[in-house]
XYZ file of C-alpha atoms in Angstrom:
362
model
C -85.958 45.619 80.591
C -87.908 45.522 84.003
C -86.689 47.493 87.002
C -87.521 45.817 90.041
C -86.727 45.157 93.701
C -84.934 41.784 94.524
C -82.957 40.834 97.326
C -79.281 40.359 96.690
C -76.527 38.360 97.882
C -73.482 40.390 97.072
C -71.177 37.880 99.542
C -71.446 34.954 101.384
C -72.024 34.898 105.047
C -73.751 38.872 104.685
C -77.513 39.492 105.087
C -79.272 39.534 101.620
C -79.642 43.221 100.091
C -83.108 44.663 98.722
C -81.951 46.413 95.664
C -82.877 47.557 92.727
C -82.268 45.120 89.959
C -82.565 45.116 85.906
C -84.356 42.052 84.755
C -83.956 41.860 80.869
C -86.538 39.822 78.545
C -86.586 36.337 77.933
C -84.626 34.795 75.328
C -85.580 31.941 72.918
C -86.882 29.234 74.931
C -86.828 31.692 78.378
C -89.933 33.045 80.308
C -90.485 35.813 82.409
C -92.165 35.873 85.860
C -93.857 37.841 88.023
C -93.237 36.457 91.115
C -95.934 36.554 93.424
C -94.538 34.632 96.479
C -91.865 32.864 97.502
C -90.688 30.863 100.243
C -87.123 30.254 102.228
C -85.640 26.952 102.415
C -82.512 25.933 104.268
C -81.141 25.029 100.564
C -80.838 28.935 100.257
C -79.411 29.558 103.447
C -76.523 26.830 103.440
C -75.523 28.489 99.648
C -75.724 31.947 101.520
C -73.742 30.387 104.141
C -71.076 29.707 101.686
C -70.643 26.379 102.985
C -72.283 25.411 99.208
C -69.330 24.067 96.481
C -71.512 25.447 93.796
C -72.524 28.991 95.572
C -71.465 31.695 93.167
C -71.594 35.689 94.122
C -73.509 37.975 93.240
C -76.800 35.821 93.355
C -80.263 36.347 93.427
C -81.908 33.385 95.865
C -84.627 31.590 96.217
C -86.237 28.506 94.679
C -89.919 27.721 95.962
C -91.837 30.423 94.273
C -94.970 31.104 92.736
C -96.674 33.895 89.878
C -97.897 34.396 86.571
C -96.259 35.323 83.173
C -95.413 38.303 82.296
C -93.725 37.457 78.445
C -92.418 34.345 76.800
C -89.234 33.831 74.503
C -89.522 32.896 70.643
C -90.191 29.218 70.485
C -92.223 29.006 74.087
C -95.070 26.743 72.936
C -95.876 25.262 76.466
C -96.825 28.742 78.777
C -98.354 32.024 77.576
C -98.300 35.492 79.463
C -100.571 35.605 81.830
C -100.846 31.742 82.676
C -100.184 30.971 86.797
C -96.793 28.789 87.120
C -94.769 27.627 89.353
C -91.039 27.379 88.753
C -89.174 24.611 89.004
C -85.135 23.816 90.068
C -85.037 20.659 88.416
C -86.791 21.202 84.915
C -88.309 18.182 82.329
C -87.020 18.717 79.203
C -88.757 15.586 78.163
C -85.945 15.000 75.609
C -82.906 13.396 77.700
C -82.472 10.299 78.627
C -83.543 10.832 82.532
C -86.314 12.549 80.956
C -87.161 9.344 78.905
C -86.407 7.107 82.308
C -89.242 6.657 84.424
C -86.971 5.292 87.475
C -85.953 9.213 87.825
C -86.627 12.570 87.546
C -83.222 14.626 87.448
C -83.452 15.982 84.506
C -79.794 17.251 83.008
C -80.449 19.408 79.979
C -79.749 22.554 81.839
C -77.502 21.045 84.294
C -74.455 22.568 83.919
C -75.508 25.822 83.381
C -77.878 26.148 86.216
C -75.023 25.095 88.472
C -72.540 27.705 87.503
C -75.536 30.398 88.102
C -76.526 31.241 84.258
C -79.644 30.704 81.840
C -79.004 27.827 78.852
C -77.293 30.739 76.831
C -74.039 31.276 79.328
C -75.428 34.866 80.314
C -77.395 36.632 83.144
C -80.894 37.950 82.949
C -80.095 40.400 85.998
C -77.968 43.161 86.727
C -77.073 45.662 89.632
C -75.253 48.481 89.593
C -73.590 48.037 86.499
C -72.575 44.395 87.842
C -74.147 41.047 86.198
C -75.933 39.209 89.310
C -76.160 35.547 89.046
C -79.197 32.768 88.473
C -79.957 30.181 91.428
C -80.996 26.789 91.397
C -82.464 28.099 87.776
C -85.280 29.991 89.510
C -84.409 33.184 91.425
C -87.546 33.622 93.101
C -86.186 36.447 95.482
C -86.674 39.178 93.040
C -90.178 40.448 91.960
C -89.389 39.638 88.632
C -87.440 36.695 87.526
C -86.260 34.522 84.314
C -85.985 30.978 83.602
C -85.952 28.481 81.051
C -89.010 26.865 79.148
C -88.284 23.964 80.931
C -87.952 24.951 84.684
C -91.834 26.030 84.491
C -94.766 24.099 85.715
C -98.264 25.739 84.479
C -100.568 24.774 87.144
C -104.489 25.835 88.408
C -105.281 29.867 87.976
C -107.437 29.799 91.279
C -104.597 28.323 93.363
C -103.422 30.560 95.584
C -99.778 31.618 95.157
C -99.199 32.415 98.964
C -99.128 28.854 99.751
C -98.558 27.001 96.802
C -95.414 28.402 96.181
C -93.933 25.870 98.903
C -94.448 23.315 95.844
C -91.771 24.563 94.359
C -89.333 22.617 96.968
C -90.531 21.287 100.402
C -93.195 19.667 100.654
C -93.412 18.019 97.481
C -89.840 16.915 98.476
C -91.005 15.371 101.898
C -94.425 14.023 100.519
C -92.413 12.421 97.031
C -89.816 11.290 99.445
C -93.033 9.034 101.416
C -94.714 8.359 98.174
C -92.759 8.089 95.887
C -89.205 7.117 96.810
C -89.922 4.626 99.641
C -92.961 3.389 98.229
C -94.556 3.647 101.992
C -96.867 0.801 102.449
C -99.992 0.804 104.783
C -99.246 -0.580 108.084
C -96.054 0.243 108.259
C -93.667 1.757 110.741
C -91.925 4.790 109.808
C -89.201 6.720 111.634
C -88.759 10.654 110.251
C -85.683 12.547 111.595
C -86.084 16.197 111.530
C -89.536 17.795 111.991
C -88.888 20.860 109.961
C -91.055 21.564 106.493
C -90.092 18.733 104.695
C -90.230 16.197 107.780
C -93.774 17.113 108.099
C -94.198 16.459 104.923
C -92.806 13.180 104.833
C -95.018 12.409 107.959
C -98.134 13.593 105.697
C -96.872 11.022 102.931
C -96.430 8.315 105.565
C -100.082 9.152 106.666
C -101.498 9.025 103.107
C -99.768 5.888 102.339
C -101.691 4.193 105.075
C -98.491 3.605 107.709
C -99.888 2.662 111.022
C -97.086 3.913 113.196
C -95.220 7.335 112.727
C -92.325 8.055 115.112
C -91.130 11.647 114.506
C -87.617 12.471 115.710
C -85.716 16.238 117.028
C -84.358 17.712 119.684
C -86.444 20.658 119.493
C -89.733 19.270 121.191
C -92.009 22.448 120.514
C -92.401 20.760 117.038
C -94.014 17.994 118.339
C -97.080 19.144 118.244
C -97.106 20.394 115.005
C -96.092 16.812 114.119
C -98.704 15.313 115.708
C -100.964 17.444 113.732
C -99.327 15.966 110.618
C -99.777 12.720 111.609
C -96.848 11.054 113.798
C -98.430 9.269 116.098
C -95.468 9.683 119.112
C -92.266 11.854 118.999
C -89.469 11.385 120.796
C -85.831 13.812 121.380
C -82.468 11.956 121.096
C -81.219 14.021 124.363
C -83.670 12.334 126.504
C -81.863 8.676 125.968
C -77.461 8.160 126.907
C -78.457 5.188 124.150
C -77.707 6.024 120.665
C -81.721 7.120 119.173
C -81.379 3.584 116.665
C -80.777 1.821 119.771
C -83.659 3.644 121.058
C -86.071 2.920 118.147
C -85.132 -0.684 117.636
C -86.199 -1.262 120.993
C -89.426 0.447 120.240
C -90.179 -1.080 117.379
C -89.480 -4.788 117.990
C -86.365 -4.876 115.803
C -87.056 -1.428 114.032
C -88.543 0.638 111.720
C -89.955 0.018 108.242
C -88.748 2.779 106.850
C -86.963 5.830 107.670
C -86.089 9.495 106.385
C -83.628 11.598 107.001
C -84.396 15.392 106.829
C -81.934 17.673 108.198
C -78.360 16.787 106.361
C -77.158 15.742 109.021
C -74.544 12.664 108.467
C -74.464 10.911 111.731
C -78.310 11.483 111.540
C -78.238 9.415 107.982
C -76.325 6.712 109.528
C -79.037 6.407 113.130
C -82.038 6.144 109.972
C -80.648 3.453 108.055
C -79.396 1.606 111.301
C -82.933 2.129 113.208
C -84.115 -0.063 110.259
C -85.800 -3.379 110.633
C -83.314 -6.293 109.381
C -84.194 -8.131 106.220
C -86.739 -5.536 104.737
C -86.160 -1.469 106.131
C -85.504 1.179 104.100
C -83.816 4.148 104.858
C -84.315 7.351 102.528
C -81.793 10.213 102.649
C -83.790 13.648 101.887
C -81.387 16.161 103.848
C -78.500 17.449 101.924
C -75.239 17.555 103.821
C -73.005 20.184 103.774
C -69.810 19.869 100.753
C -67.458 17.251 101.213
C -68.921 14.867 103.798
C -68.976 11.222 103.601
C -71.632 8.907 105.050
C -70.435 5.826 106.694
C -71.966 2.225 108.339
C -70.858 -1.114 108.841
C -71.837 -2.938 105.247
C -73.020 -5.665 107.388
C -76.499 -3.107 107.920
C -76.828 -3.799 103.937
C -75.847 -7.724 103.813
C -78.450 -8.115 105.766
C -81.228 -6.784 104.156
C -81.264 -2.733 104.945
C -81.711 -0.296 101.910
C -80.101 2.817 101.753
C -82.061 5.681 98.869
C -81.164 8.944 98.245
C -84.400 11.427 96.616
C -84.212 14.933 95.154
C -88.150 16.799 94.705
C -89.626 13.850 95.949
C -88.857 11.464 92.707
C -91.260 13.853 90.993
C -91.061 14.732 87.731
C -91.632 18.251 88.011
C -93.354 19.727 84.929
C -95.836 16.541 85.050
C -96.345 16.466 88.543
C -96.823 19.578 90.337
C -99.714 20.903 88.625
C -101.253 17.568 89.499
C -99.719 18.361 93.468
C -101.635 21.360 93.098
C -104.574 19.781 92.318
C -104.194 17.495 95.114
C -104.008 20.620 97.477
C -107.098 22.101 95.843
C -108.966 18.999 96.354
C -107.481 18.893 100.608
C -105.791 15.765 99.339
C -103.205 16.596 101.284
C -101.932 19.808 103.310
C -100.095 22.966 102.174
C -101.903 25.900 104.581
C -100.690 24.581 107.630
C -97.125 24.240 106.779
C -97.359 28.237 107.009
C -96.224 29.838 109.881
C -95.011 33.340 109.044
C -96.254 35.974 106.379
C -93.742 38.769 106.048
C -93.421 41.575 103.051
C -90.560 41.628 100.465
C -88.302 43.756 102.350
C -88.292 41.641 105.993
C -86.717 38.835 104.157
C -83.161 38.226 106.250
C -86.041 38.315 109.306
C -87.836 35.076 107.524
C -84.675 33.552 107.591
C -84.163 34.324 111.818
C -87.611 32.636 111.912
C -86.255 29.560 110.075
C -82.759 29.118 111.733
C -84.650 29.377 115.033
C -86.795 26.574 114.332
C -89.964 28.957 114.432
């Protein structure tokens, strides 16, 4: 058993904890990380929130970290201590039949598990006080040590380093994949990207690689624009600064609309000005923002008669265990950008301050 510092969420809606947490060894098929880095994501703060169906208490958070090995399981074939990994929230089992589909990459061998907060086995690696502290997302990357299954581990480049590639692990393979991968962005096009936080910018980098000639990034918050800009989008423009509803707005720009769109806050009204800021007969609209429990997206069907496609994508369409070595690769090789999405580096123990930083947009 490891003692370490982690930072606990004992309740929803209550800053997270730095305590001192027991992190037992890894089971058959488990492995045991050192994390290195991680980074926060909304996805962490709406479970903190308690806003999430699925948020359990007490949890360790966190899901886009990076480290290296620190002891495998019996029957771990594919990572050995001491190799530099990534882990993943949605794993690649390689045995089920999403696994075996290449139109997806959600992956369901450890689904129902990793929802209710617990390894393959039923159990907790972690405890506090006495008191069994729960999984997230199958990761935990807000502890300094952490376990997860065979599966949920990508083994990617020793040199990389783990400051910054750790954002792999969610964000901007999510945006880029979402570009890439999900809409299939073509060159030329026109794309419209709602929400210029991480994952926006990624999707603007995406829309840049794929060749799209116009990039129209979209918030209400205009000191991201530049930021934006530096991404690629090509003009950005608030919502606030038009009484016409911002599709209204874009179809006018566009000469009937966009080619594609994403949506990147979770923001339901938001999903419905994408898809309807899409050009008739051909746009596509990708939902990459995930709304809060129980809402409903709505549009007149007539936007789909004629011709408008409505996707949803989770990680980008990636298939993790496959793909993000080869993402880090692509990083390593200033394919495409990871250092720039940076903004803050704080220690362990300032954690609740990275999440100020987030919530106010900095």
């Amino acid at each position: 058993v490891i003692k370490c510092k982690a930072a606990v969420a004992w309740e929803a809606g209550k800053p997270l904890s730095i305590e001192e947490v027991e992190v037992a060894p890894p089971k058959a098929h488990e492995v045991r990380i050192k994390i290195v880095a991680t980074a926060v994501c909304h996805t962490d703060a709406y479970t903190l929130s308690g806003a999430d169906p699925e948020g359990c208490f007490p949890v360790i958070l966190g899901h886009e970290g990076a480290g290296i090995v620190e002891s495998v399981g019996e029957g771990v074939t594919k990572v050995k201590k001491g190799d530099t990994v990534i882990p993943l929230y949605i794993p690649q089992c390689g045995e089920c039949k999403f696994c075996k589909n290449p139109k997806t990459n959600l992956c369901q061998k450890i689904r129902i598990t990793q929802g209710k907060g617990v390894m393959p086995d039923g159990t907790s690696r972690f405890t506090c006080k006495g008191k069994q502290i729960l999984h997230f997302m199958g990761t935990s990357t807000f502890s300094e040590y952490t376990v997860v299954a065979d599966i949920s581990v990508a083994k990617i480049d020793a040199a990389a380093p783990l400051d910054k590639v750790c954002l792999l692990g969610c964000g901007i393979s999510t945006g880029y994949g979402a570009a890439v991968n999900t809409a299939k962005v073509e060159p030329g096009s026109t794309c419209a990207v709602f929400g210029l936080g991480g994952v926006g910018l990624a999707v603007i980098m995406g829309c840049k690689i794929a060749g799209a000639s116009r990039i129209i990034g979209i918030d209400i918050n205009k000191d991201k624009y530049a930021k934006a800009k530096q991404f690629g989008a090509t003009e950005c423009i608030s919502p606030q600064d038009s009484k016409k509803p911002i599709q209204e707005v874009l179809v006018e720009m566009t000469d009937g609309g966009v080619d594609y769109s994403f949506e990147c806050i979770g923001n339901v009204g938001v999903m419905r000005a994408a898809l309807e800021a899409c050009h008739k007969g051909w746009g596509l609209s990708v939902i990459v923002g995930v709304a809060a429990a129980g809402q409903e997206i709505s549009t007149r069907p007539f936007q789909l008669v004629t011709g408008r496609t409505w996707k949803g994508t989770a990680f980008g369409g990636w298939k993790s265990v496959d793909n993000v070595p080869k993402l880090v690769t692509e990083y390593m090789s200033k394919k495409i950008k990871v250092d720039e999405f940076v903004t803050h580096m704080l220690p362990f123990d300032k954690i609740n301050e990275a999440f100020e930083l987030m919530h106010s947009g900095k």
